XYZ file of C-alpha atoms in Angstrom:
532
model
C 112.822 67.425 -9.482
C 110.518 68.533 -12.186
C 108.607 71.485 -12.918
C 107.015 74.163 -15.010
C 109.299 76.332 -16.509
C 108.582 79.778 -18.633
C 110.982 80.403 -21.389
C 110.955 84.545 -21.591
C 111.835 85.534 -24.834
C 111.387 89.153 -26.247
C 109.093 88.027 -29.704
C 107.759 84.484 -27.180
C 109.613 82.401 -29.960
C 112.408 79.676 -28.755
C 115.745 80.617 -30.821
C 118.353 77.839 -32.035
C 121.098 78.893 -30.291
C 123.700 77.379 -27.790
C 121.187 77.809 -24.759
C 118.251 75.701 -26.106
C 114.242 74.866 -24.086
C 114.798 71.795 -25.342
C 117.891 70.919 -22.689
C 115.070 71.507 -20.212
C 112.465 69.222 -21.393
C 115.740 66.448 -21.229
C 115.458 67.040 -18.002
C 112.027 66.286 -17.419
C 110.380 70.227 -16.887
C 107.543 71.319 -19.287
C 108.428 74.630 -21.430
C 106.640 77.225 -22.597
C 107.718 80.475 -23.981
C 106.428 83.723 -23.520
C 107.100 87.069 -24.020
C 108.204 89.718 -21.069
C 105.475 90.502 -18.881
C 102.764 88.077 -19.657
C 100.745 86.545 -16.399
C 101.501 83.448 -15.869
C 98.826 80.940 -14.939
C 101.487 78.606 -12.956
C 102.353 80.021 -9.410
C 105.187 77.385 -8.585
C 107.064 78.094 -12.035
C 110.661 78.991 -12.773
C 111.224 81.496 -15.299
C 114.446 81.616 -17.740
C 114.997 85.104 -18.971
C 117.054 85.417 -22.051
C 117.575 88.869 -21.388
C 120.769 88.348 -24.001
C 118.298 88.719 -26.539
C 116.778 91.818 -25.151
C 117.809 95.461 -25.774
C 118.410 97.383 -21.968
C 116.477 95.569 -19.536
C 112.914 96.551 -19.759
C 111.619 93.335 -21.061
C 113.485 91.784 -17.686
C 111.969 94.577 -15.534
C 108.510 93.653 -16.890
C 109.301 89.712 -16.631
C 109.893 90.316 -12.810
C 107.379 92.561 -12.093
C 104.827 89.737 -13.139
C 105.789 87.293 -10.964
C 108.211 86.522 -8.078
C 109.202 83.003 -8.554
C 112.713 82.406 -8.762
C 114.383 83.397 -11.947
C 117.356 82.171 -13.919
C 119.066 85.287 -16.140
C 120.569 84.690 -19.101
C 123.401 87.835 -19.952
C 125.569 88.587 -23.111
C 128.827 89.873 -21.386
C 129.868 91.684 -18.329
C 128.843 94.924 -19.068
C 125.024 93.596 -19.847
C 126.061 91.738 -16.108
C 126.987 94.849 -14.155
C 123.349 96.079 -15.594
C 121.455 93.515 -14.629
C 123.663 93.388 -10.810
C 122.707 96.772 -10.105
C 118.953 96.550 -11.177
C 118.720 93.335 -9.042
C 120.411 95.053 -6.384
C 117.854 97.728 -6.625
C 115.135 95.277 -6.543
C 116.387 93.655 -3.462
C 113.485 93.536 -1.968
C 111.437 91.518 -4.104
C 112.099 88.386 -2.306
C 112.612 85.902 -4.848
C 115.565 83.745 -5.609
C 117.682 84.849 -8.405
C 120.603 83.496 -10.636
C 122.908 84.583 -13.550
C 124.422 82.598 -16.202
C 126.221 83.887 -19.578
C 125.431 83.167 -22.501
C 128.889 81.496 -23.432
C 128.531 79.206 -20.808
C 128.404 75.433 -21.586
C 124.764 74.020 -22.034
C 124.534 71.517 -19.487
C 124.780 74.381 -16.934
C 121.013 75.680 -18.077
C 119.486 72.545 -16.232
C 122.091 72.215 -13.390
C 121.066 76.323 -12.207
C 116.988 75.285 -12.952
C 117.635 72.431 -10.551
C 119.807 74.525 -7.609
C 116.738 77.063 -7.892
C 114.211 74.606 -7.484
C 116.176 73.055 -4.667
C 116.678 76.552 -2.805
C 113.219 77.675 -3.745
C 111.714 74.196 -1.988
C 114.233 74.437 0.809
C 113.189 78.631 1.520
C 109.747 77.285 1.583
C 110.216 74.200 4.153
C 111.974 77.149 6.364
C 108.447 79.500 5.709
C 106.378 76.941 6.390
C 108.006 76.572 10.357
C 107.819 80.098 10.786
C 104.411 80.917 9.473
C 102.341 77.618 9.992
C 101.643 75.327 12.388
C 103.558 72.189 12.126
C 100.674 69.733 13.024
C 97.500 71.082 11.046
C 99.611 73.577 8.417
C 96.905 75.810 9.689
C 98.566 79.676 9.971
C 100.429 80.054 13.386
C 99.305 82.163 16.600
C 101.780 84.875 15.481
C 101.358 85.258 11.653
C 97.626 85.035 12.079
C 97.472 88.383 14.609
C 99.682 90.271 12.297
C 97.204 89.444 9.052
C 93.853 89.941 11.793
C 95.380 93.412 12.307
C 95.650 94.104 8.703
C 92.455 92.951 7.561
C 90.791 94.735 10.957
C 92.405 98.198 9.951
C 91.459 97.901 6.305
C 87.858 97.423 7.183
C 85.906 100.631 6.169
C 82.144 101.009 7.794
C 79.518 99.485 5.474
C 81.139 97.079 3.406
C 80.224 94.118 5.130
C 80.827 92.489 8.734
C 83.755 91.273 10.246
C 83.978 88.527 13.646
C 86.318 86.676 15.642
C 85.498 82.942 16.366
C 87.415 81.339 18.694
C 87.037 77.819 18.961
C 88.541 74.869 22.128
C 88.197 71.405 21.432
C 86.181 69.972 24.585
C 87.354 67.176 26.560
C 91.180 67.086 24.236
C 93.109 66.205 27.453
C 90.849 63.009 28.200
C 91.211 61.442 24.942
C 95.134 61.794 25.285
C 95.043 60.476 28.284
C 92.751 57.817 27.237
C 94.256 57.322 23.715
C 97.442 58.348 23.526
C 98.605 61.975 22.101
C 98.802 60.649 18.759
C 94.901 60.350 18.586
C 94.783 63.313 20.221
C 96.618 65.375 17.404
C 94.872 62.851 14.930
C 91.292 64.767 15.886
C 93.355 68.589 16.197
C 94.808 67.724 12.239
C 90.820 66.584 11.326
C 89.240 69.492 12.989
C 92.003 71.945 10.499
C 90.345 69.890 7.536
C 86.806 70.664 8.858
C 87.688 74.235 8.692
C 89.701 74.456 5.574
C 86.719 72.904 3.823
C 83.796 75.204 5.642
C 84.778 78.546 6.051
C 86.082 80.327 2.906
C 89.447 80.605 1.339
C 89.833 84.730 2.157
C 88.694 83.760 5.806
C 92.281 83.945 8.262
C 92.155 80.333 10.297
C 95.007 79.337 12.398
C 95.998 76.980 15.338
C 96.564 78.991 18.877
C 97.663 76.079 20.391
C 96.564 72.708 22.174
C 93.285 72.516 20.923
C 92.393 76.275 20.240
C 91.839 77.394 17.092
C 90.403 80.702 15.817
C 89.033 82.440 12.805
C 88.854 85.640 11.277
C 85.637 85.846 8.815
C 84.369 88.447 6.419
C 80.695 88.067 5.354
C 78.018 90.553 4.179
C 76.186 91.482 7.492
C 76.537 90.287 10.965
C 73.901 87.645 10.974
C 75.465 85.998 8.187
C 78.707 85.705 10.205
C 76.859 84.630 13.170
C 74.995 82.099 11.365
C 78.264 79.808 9.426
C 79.696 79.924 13.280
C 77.110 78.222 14.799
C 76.364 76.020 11.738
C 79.815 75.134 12.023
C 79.806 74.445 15.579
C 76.401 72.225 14.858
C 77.440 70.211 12.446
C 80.875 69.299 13.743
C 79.063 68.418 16.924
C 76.782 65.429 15.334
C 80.308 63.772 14.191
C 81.147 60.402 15.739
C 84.932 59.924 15.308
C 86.634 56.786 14.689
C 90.134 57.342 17.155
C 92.682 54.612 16.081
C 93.654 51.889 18.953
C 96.104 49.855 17.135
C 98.773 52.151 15.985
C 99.028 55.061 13.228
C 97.895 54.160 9.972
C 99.102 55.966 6.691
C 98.457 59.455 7.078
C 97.368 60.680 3.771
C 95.039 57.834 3.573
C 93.114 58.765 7.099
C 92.731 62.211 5.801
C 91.189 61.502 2.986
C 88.420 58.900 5.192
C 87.937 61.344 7.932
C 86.468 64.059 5.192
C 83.582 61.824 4.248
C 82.545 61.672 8.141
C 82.793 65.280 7.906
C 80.496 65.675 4.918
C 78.311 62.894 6.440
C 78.970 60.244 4.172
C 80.238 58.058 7.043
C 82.289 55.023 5.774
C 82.292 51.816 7.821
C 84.788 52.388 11.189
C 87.528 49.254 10.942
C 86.957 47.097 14.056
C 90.004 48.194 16.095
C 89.120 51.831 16.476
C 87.179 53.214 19.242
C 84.468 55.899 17.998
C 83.694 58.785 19.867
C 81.422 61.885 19.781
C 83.283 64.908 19.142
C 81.847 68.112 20.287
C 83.624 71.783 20.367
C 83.123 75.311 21.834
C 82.953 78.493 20.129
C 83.103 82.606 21.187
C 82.244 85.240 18.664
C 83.169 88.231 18.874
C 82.136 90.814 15.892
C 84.087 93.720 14.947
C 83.243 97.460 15.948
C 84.962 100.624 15.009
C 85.870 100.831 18.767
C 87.725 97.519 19.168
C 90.301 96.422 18.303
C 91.994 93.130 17.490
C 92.881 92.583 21.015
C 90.140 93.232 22.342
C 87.972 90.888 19.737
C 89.976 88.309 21.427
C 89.205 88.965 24.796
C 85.475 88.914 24.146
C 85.883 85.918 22.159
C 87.665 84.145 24.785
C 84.887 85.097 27.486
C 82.134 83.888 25.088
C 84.196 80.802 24.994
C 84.412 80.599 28.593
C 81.114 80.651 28.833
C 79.696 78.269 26.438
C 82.171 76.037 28.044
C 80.788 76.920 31.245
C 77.118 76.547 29.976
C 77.771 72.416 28.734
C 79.734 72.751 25.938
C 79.193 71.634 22.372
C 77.727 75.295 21.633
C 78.282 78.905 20.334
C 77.994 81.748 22.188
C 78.043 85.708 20.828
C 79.912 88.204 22.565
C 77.390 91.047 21.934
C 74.418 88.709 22.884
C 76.439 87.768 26.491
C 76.693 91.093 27.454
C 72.968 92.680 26.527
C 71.995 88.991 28.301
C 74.484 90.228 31.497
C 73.458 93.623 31.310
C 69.514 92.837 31.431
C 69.833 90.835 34.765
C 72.140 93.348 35.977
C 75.518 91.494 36.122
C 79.114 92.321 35.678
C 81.065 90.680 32.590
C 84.059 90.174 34.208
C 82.466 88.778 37.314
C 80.324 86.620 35.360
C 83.696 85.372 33.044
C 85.627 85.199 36.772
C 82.722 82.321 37.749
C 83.182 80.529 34.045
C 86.703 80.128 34.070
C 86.695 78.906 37.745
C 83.846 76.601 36.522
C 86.194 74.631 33.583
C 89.114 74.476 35.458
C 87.831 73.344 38.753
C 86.325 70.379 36.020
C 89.510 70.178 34.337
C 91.374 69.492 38.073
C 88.484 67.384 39.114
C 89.156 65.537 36.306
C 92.947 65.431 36.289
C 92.629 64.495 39.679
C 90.194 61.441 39.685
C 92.428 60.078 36.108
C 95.369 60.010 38.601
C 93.521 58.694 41.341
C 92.408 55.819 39.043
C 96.103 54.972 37.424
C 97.095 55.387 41.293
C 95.013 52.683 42.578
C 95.554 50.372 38.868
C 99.330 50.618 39.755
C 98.790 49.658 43.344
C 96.702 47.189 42.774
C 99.340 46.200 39.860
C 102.425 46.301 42.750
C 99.995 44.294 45.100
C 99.119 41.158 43.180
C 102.284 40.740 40.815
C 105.428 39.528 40.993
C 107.766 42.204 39.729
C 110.233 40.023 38.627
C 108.608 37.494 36.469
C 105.179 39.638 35.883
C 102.874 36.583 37.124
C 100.685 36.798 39.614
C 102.441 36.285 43.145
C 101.671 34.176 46.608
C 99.028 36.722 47.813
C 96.850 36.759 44.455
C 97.561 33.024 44.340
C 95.890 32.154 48.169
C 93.098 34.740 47.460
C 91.683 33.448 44.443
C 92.002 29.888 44.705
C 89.556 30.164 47.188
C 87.765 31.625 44.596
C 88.051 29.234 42.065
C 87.325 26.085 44.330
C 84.093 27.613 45.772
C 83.060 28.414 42.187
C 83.925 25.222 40.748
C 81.824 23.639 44.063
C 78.843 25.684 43.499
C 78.560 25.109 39.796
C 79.682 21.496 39.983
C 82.547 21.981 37.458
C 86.433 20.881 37.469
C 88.896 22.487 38.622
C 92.953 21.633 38.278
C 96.023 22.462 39.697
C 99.884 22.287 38.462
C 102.224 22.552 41.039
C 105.794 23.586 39.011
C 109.446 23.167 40.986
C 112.701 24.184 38.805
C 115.154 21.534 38.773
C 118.589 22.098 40.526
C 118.112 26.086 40.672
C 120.313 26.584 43.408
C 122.893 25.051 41.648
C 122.233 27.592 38.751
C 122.502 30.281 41.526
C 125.496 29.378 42.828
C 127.648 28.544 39.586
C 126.365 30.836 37.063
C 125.351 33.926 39.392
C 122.067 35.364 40.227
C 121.346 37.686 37.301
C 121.201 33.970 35.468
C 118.828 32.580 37.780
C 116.579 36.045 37.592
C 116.800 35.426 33.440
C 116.058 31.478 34.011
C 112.730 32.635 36.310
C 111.768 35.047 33.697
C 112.087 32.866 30.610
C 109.918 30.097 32.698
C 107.482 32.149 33.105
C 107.380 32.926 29.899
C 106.235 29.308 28.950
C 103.727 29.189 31.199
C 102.102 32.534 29.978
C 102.392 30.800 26.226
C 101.370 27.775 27.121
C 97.167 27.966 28.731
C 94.413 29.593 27.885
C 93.025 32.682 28.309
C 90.883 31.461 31.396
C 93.774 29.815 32.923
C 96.309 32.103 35.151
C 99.576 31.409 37.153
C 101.437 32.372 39.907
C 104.630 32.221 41.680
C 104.550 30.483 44.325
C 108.022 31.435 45.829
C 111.743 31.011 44.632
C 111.647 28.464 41.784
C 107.878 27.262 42.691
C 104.837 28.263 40.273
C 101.506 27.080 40.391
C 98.784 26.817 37.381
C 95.147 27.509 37.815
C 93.023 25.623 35.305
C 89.683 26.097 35.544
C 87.044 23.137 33.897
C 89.583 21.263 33.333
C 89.527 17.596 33.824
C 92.900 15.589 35.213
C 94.018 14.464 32.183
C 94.094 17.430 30.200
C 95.607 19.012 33.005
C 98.757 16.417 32.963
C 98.715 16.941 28.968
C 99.087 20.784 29.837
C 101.958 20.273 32.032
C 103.872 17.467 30.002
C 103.680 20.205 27.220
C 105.319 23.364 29.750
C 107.425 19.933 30.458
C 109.139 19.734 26.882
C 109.087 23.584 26.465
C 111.343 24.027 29.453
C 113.430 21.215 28.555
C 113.949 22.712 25.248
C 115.027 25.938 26.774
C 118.062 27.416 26.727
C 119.390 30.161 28.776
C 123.055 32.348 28.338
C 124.386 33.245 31.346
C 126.733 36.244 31.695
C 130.155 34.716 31.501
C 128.411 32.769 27.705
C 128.231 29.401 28.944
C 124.682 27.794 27.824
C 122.322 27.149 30.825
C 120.172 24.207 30.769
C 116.785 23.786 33.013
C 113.906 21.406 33.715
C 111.066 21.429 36.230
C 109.286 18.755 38.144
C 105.469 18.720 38.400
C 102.390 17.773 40.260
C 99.165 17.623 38.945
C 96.088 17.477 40.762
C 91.920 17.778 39.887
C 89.425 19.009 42.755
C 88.518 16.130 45.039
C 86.701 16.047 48.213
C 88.604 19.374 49.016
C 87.102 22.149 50.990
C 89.641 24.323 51.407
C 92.679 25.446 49.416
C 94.673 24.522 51.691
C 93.697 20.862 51.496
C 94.086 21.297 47.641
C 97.871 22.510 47.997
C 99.023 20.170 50.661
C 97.977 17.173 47.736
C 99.470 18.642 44.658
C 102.810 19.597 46.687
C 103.159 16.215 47.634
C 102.532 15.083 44.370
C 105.379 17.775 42.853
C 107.998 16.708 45.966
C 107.320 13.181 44.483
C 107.793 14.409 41.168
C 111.521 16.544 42.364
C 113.088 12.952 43.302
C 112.720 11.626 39.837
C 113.242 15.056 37.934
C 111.956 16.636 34.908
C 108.810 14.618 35.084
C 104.766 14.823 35.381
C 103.383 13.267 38.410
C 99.561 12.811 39.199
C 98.489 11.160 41.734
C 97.374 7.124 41.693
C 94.230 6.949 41.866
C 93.470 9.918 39.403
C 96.211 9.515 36.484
């Protein structure tokens, strides 16, 4: 834990005594010395204050006064201690961190009380952080960013420039979490903080409100100019296409420093496995009068929001201008903000509403054509779409196979190792077959210990190689029940190409026959005669 470190001297020269700089730079910190009260460049320094070397404690009064990073004190005796504990008492208030040390004490305690104040100074400022800053952008919170608005609002005298409120909503948040994930979603909320960091400028209050609502406070030389970087903002940020990560987070740091060249449009290649979408957000202004105040900035901000939200998004719109625009056709404000907010959430419902409806119907769909147990397709998704398959491969004159799979002995696996064993045995099969075709090929179960396999242009004989493989895979499979005995299993099978067949039915009667052939001999591939 290294760091800058001011050595406070009263002449600025180091002295060879017992408490020496150079047990610091041991330690890895950079010294300098200076005398009492010179500004310091470094804000995140430590000072060490020989005030043993100083007469009274003016030369520590004017060290402190300079700067309020913590502070290690360096005393002759305890009388020159009860000074500096009652001037440090006095000074309560400063809020820095503070230590003593004598001058008698060993050396190796110089760098132990540097490190315990850079330790408490780092852990005081991990504990400021969650109370004034947002935890996701690091962007001021809702509540530390009022109480600075009201200060820099009061301090505002007539004539010295204008003052506005932008309050921005990122449109359509929700349906990229729903659609991404929340991590993408908070991926775009931590880029839009860097968009604003890097626009607006460093005296301007930003902060986080929450979800995607973010506002700032910004001071420019006359209203038009404070009008003019909001919507340029708003304009720009609009023409971004974001790349929103699919395949998991990627190293933070890293993304941060790639999604600032698509906001200063020098747009690096998107990696294949991220989706890229526009981004668009909504802004209300609202600029400062003598007769409002902060609160009230915020409510027309909000109802300028509402309605550029209301009017399509993706746009600014001006407090002042909405009402002269309202008052012209001779409408109310709050009437016309009434209709707006009505507007976006009888969207954002519509839109909650047909998201559900959608994963509603997915999951039924899911429940209705899936075998919960093994997660294959199940007897009704198997009779529907072999039809299917045999009037396609008809019409188009192509092959069509079928692989008719029976588990060997599973009722004896039932009865002597229990049912949770057979459930794991029907799982693990299943299993194999998923592994073992193509992605045009699907299965099914058929019922109890019977699958079937579905493989489209696929002639006879590389249908038989297909299930002599899932043949050897099941053989090799091995299965521990609950009590640890080792389950063994193998499957008999029946393998049969499209014939003459017209129906599916015809086409399961002949490969059923073949498989009930095929369960006499066990674990074996049987084809029929004529076709093998």
């Amino acid at each position: 834990m290294q760091a800058k470190v001011y050595w406070v001297t009263p002449d600025g020269v180091e002295h060879p005594d017992a408490i020496r700089a150079d047990l610091l730079r041991l330690a890895g910190h950079e010294v300098k010395c200076i005398t009492p009260g010179l500004q310091t460049q470094h804000p995140d320094a430590v000072y060490v204050i020989r005030a043993d070397l100083m007469d009274g404690i003016e030369g520590l009064k004017r060290t402190l006064h300079a700067g309020s990073r913590p502070a290690l004190i360096v005393m002759r005796d305890a009388a020159h201690a009860a000074l500096v504990q009652r001037f440090l008492d006095e000074r309560g208030d400063s809020g820095s961190l503070h230590d003593v040390m004598a001058a008698s004490a060993a050396p190796v305690e110089l760098a132990w009380r540097v490190k315990r104040l850079l330790r408490l100074e780092r852990r005081e400022s991990e504990q400021l952080a969650q109370v004034y800053y947002d935890r996701l952008t690091a962007l001021l919170n809702r509540r530390t960013w009022q109480e600075r608005a009201e200060k820099l609002a009061r301090n505002q005298v007539d004539g010295e420039g204008a003052i506005g409120v932008l309050l921005l909503d990122v449109d359509h948040l929700k349906q990229v979490n729903d659609s991404y994930g929340h991590e993408a979603g908070d991926e775009i909320l931590v880029f839009l903080a860097d968009c604003l960091r890097e626009w607006f400028a460093p005296d301007d209050l930003i902060a986080r409100f929450g979800g995607g609502e973010f506002v700032v406070m910004l001071k420019r030389q006359d209203e038009k100019a404070v009008t003019r970087d909001a919507r340029r903002f708003i304009e720009h940020f609009c023409t971004i296409r974001f790349p929103i990560l699919t395949g998991g987070p990627q190293d933070a740091h890293a993304s941060r420093l790639r999604h600032r060249e698509f906001w200063r449009a020098a747009v690096p290649t998107a990696p294949a496995q991220r989706d890229v979408t526009p981004l668009s957000i909504s802004g209300g202004l609202a600029l400062a009068h003598a007769s409002l105040g902060l609160e009230d900035l915020l409510e027309a901000a909000d109802q300028a929001l509402y309605r550029a939200k209301g009017d399509g998004r993706g746009r600014l719109v001006v407090a002042d201008e909405l009402a002269e625009s309202l008052a012209r056709e001779g409408k109310d404000l709050r009437i016309d903000h009434f209709e707006n907010v009505t507007r976006v959430v009888t969207e954002r419902v519509t839109s909650l509403i047909t998201l559900m409806g959608r994963r509603l119907m997915s999951e039924a769909t899911r429940d209705a054509y899936h075998d919960a147990l093994t997660g294959l397709h199940n007897r009704r998704y198997l009779d529907e779409h072999v039809e299917r398959e045999l009037e396609a491969a008809r019409r188009n004159h192509r092959a069509l196979s079928l692989v008719f799979l029976d588990l060997d002995h599973f009722h004896d696996i039932n009865m002597t190792y229990g049912w949770p064993t057979g459930d794991a045995v029907l799982r693990a099969f299943a299993g194999i077959l998923e592994r073992s075709v193509r992605t045009i090929d699907w299965s099914a179960r058929y019922g109890g210990e019977e699958f079937c396999l579905v493989l489209p242009d696929t002639e006879l004989q590389e249908a038989v190689e297909v299930a002599e493989r899932i043949r050897q895979h099941t053989e090799q499979l091995e299965i521990v029940a609950s009590d640890g005995r080792l389950v063994r299993v193998t499957t008999s099978i029946g393998v049969v190409q499209r014939g003459s067949e017209t129906t599916a039915l015809q086409l399961f009667d002949r490969v059923s026959a073949l498989a009930r052939a095929a369960k006499q001999r066990r674990n074996c591939v049987v084809a029929a005669p004529d076709e093998a």
